[in-house]
PDB file of C-alpha atoms in Angstrom:
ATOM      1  CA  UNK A1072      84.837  92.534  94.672  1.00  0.00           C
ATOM      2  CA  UNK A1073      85.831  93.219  98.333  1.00  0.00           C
ATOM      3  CA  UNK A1074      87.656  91.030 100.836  1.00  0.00           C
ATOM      4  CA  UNK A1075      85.362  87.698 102.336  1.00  0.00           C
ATOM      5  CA  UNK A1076      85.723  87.803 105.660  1.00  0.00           C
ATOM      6  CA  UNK A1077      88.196  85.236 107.066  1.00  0.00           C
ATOM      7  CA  UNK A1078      90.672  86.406 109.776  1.00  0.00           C
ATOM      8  CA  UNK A1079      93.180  84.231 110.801  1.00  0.00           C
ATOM      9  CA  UNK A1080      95.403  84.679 114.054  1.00  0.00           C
ATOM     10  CA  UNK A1081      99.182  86.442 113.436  1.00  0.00           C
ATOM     11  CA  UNK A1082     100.282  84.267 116.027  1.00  0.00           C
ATOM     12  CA  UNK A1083     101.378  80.605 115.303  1.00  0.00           C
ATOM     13  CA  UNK A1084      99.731  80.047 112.241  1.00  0.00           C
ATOM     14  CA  UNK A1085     100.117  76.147 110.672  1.00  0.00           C
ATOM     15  CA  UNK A1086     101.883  75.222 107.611  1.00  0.00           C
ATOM     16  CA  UNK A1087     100.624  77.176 104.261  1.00  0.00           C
ATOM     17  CA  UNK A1088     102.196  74.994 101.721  1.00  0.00           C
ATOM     18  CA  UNK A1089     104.577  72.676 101.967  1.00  0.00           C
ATOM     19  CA  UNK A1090     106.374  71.816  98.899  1.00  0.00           C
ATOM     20  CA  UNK A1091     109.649  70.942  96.465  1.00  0.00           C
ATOM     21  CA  UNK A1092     110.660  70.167 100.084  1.00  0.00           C
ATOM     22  CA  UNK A1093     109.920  73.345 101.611  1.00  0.00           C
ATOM     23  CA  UNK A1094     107.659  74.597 104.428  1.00  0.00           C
ATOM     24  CA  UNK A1095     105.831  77.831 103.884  1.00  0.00           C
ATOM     25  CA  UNK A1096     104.161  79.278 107.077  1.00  0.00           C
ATOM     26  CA  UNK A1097     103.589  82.601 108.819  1.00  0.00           C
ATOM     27  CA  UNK A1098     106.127  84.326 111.072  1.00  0.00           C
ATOM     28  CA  UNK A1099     105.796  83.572 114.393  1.00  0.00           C
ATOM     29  CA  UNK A1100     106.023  87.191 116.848  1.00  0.00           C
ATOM     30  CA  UNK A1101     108.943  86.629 118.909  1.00  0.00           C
ATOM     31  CA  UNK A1102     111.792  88.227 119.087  1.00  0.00           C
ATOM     32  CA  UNK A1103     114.062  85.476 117.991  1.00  0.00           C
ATOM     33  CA  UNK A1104     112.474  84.956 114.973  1.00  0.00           C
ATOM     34  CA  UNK A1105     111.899  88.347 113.716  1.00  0.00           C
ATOM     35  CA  UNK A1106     115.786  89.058 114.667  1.00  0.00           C
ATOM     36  CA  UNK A1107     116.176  85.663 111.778  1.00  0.00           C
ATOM     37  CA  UNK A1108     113.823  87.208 109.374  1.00  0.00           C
ATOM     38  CA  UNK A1109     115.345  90.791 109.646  1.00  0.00           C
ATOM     39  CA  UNK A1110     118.981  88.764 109.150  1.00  0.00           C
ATOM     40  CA  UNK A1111     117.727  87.124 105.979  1.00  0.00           C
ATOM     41  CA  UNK A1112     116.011  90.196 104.603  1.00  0.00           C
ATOM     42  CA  UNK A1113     119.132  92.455 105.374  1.00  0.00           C
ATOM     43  CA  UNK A1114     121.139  89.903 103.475  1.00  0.00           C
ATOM     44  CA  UNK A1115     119.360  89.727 100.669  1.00  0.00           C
ATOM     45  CA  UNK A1116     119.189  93.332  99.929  1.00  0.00           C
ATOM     46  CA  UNK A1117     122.291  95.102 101.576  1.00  0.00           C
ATOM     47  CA  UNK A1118     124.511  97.047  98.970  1.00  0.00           C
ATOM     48  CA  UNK A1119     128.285  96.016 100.263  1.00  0.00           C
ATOM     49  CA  UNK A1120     130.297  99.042 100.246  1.00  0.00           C
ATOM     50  CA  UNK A1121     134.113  99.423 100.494  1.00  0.00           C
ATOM     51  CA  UNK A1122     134.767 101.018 103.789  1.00  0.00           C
ATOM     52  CA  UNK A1123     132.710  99.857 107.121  1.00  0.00           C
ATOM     53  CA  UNK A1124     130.271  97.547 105.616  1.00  0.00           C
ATOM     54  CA  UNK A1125     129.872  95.738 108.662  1.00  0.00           C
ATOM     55  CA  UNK A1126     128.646  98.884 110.365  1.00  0.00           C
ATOM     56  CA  UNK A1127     126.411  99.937 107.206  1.00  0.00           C
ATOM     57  CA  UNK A1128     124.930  95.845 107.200  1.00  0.00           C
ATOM     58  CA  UNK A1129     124.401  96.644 110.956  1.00  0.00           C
ATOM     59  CA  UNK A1130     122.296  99.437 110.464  1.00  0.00           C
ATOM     60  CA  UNK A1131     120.639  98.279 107.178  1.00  0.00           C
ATOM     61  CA  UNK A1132     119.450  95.057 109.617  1.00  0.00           C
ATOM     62  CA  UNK A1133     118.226  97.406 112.497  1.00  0.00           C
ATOM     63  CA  UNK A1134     116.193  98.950 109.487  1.00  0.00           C
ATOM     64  CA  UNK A1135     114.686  96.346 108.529  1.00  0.00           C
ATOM     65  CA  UNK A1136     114.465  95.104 111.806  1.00  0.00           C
ATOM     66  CA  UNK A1137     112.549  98.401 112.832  1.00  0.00           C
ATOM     67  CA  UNK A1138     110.128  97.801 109.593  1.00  0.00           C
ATOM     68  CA  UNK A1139     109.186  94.586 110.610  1.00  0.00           C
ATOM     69  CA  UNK A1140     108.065  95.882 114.221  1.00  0.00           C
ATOM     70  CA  UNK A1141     105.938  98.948 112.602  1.00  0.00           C
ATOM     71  CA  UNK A1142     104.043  96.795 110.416  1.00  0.00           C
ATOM     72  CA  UNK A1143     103.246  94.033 112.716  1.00  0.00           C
ATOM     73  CA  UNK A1144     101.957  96.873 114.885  1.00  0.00           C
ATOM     74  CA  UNK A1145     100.299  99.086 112.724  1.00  0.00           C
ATOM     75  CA  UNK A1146      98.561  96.562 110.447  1.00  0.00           C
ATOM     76  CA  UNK A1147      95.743  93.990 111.204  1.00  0.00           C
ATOM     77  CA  UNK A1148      96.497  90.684 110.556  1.00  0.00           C
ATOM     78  CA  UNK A1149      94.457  89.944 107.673  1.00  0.00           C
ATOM     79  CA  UNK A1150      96.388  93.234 105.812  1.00  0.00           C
ATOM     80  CA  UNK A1151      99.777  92.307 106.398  1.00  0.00           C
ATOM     81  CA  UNK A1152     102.008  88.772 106.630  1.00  0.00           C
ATOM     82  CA  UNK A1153     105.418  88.160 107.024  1.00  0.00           C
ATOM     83  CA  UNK A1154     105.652  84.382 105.302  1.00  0.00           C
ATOM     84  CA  UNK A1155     108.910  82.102 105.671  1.00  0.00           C
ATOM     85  CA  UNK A1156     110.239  79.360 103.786  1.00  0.00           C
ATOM     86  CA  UNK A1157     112.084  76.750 105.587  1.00  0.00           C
ATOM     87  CA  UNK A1158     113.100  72.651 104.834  1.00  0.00           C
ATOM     88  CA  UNK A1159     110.132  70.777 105.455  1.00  0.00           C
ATOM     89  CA  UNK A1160     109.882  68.620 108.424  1.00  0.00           C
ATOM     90  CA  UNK A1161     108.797  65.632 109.667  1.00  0.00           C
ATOM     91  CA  UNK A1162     106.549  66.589 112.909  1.00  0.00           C
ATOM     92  CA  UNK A1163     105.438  69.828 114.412  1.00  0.00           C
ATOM     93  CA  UNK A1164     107.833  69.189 117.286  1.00  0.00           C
ATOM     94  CA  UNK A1165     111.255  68.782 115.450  1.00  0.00           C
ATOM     95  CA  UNK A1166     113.058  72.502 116.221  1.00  0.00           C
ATOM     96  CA  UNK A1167     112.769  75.218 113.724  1.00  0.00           C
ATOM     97  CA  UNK A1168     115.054  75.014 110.775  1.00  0.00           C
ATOM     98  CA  UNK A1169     116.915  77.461 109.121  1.00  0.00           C
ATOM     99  CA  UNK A1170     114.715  79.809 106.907  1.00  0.00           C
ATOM    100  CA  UNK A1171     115.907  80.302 103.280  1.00  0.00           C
ATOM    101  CA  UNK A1172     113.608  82.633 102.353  1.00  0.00           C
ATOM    102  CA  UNK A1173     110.830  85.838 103.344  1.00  0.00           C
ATOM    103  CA  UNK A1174     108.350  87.308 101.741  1.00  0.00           C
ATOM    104  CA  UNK A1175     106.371  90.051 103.041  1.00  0.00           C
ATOM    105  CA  UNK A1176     102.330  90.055 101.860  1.00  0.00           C
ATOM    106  CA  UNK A1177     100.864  93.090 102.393  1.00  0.00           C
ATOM    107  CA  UNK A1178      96.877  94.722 101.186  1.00  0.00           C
ATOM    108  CA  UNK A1179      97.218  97.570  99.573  1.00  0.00           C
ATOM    109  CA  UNK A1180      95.235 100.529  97.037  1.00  0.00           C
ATOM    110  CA  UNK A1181      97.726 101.932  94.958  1.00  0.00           C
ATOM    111  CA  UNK A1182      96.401 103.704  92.172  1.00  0.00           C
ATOM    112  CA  UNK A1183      98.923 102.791  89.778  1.00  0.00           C
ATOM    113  CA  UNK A1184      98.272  99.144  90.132  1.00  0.00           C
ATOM    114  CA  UNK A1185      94.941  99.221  90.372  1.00  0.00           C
ATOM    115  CA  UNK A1186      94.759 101.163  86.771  1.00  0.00           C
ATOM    116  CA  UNK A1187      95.578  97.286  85.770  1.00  0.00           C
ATOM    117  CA  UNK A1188      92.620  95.355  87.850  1.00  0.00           C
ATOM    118  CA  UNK A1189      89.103  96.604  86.918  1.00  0.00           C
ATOM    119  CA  UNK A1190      86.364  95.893  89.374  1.00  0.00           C
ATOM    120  CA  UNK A1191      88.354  95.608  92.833  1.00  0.00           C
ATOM    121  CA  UNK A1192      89.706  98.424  94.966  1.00  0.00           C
ATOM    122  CA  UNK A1193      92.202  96.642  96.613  1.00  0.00           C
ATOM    123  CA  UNK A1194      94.603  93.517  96.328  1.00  0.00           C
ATOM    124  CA  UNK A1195      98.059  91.737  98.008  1.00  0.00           C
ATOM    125  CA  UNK A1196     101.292  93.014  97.265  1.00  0.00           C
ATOM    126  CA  UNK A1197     104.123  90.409  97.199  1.00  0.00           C
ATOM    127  CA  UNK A1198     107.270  92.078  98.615  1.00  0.00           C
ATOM    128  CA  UNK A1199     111.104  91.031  98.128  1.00  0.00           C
ATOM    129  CA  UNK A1200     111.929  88.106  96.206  1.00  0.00           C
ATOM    130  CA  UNK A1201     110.423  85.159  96.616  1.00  0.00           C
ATOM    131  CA  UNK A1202     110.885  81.272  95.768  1.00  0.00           C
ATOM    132  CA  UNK A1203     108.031  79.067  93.918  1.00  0.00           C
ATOM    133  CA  UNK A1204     107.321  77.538  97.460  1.00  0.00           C
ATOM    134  CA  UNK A1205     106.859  81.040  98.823  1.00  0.00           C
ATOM    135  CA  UNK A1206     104.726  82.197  95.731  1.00  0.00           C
ATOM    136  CA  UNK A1207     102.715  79.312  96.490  1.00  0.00           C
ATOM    137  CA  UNK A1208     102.363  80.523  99.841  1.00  0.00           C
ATOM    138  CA  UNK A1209     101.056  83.715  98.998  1.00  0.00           C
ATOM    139  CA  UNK A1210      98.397  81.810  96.759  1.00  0.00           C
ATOM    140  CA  UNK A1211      96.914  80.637  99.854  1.00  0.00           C
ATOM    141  CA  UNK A1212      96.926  83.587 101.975  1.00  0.00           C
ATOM    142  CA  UNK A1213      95.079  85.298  99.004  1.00  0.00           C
ATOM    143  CA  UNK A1214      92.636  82.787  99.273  1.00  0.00           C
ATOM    144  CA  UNK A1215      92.163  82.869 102.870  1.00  0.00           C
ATOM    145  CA  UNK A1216      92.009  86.534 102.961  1.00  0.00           C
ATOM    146  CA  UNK A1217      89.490  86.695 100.132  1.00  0.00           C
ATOM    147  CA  UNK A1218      91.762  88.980  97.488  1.00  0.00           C
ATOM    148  CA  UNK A1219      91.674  88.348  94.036  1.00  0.00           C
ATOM    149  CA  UNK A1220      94.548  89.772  92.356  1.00  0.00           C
ATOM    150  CA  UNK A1221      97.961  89.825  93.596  1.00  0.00           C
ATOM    151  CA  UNK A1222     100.601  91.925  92.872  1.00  0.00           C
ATOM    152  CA  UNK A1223     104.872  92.852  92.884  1.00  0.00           C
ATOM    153  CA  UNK A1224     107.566  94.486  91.821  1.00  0.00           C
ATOM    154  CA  UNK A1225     110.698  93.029  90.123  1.00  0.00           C
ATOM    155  CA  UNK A1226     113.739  94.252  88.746  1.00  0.00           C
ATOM    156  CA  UNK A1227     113.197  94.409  84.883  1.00  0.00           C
ATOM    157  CA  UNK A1228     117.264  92.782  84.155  1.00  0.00           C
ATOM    158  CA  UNK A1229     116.410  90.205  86.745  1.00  0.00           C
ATOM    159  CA  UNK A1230     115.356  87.422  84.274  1.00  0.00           C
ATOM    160  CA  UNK A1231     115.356  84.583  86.620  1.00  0.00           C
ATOM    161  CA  UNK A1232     113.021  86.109  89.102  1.00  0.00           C
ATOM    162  CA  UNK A1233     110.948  87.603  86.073  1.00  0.00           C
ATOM    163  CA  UNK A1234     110.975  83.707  84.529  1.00  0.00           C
ATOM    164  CA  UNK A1235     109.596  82.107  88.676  1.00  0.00           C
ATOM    165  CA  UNK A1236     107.184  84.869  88.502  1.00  0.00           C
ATOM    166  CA  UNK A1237     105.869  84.284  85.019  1.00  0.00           C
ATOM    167  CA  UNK A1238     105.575  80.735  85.519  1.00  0.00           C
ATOM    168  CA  UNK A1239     103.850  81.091  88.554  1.00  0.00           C
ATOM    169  CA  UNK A1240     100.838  83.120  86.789  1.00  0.00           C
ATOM    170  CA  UNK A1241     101.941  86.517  86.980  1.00  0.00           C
ATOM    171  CA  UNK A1242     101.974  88.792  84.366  1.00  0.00           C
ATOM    172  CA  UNK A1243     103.594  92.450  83.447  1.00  0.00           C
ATOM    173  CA  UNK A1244     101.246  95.443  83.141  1.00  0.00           C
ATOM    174  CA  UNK A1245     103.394  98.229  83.313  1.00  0.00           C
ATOM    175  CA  UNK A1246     107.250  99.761  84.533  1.00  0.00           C
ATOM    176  CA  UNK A1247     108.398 102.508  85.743  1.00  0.00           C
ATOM    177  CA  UNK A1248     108.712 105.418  83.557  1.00  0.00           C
ATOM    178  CA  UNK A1249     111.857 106.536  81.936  1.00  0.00           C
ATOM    179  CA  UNK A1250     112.418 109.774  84.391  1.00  0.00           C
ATOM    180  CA  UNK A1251     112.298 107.214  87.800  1.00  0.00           C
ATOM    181  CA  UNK A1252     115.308 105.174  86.088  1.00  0.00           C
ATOM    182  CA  UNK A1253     117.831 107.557  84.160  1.00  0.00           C
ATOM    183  CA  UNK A1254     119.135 108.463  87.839  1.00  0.00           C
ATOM    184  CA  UNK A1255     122.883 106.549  88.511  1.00  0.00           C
ATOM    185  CA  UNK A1256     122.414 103.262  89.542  1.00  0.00           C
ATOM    186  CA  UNK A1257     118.544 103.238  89.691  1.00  0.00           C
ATOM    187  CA  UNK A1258     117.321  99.934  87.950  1.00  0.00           C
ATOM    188  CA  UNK A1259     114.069 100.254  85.950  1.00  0.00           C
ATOM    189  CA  UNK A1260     111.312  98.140  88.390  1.00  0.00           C
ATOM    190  CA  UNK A1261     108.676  96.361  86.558  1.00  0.00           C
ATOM    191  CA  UNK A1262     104.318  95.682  87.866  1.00  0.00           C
ATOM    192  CA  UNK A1263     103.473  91.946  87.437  1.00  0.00           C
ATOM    193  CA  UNK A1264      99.845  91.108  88.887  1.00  0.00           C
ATOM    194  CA  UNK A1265      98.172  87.334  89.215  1.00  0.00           C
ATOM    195  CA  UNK A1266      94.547  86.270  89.808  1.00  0.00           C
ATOM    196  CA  UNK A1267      94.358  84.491  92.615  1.00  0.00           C
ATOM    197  CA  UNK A1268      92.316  81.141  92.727  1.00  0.00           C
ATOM    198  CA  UNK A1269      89.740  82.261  95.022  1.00  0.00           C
ATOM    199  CA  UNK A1270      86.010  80.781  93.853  1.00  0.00           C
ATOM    200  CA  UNK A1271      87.853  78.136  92.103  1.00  0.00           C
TER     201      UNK A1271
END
């Protein structure tokens, strides 16, 4: 079970799903946007620490930021896609909205996960968390890309992200093992992987 060949253009793609009010489409490659994306991203996952956090956020954006610029460049576009949520609107030509969410979708071969899917040597990885529009999302770039299983990483003691991704089809086939998580402050990561509907 390989990848059916569809390639789609990084640049400008349309709407993926829109839904529960929300837009989900691919990240346009400009400047402005990315800096938006890297600001939501940075947000979500900066640790605030007492003295300069400011200056830490600052460099945790440029980070991410810097991410975001190696794998648009480094990866074709029908192996990695930056997807963004943002309030649905009424015609193509109202002004971009604010985004309330990212989600990184990326092809990948990791043993570990593959272990889980038998007959396929590769599959999407589902980065960061994500909202049910954004899942949804994801859905169809599997489809369009030709994977069938997708795959991600969540915080085991984060029950409402566990709960979206369960209801959205995912299930958990493994964690991380007991050494990776006894360090200070290291929370224990769990593998949930989906079918995706392609061939339905």
């Amino acid at each position: 079970m390989g990848k059916a060949p569809s390639p789609s253009p990084r640049h400008g793609d349309p709407s993926l799903q829109c839904q529960y009010g929300w837009q989900v489409r691919r990240m346009i490659e400009k400047e402005a946007e990315m800096r938006k994306v890297a600001q939501v991203q940075a947000e979500a996952f900066h640790e605030p620490v007492i003295f300069f956090n400011d200056l830490f956020f600052q460099f945790f954006q440029a980070e991410v930021l810097s991410g975001l610029f190696y794998r648009l460049r480094k990866s074709p576009p029908d192996r990695y896609a930056c997807l963004l949520a943002e309030p649905a609107s009424g015609s193509p030509q109202e002004p971009r909205q604010e985004l309330v969410g990212v989600v990184d979708v990326t092809v990948l071969r990791d043993e570990a996960v593959l272990q889980h899917l038998l007959g396929v040597n590769e599959y999407l990885y589902v980065r960061q968390k994500v909202a049910s529009a954004l899942l949804k999302g994801c859905d169809v770039l599997s489809v369009r890309w030709g994977y069938h299983y997708l795959a991600l990483r969540a915080y085991e003691d984060d029950w409402g992200a566990r709960k979206l991704y369960t209801n959205a089809g995912y299930r958990i086939v493994s964690g991380d093992p007991p050494w990776m998580t006894t360090w200070i402050g290291r929370r224990r990561r769990i593998l949930m992987i989906k079918r995706s509907n392609l061939g339905e």
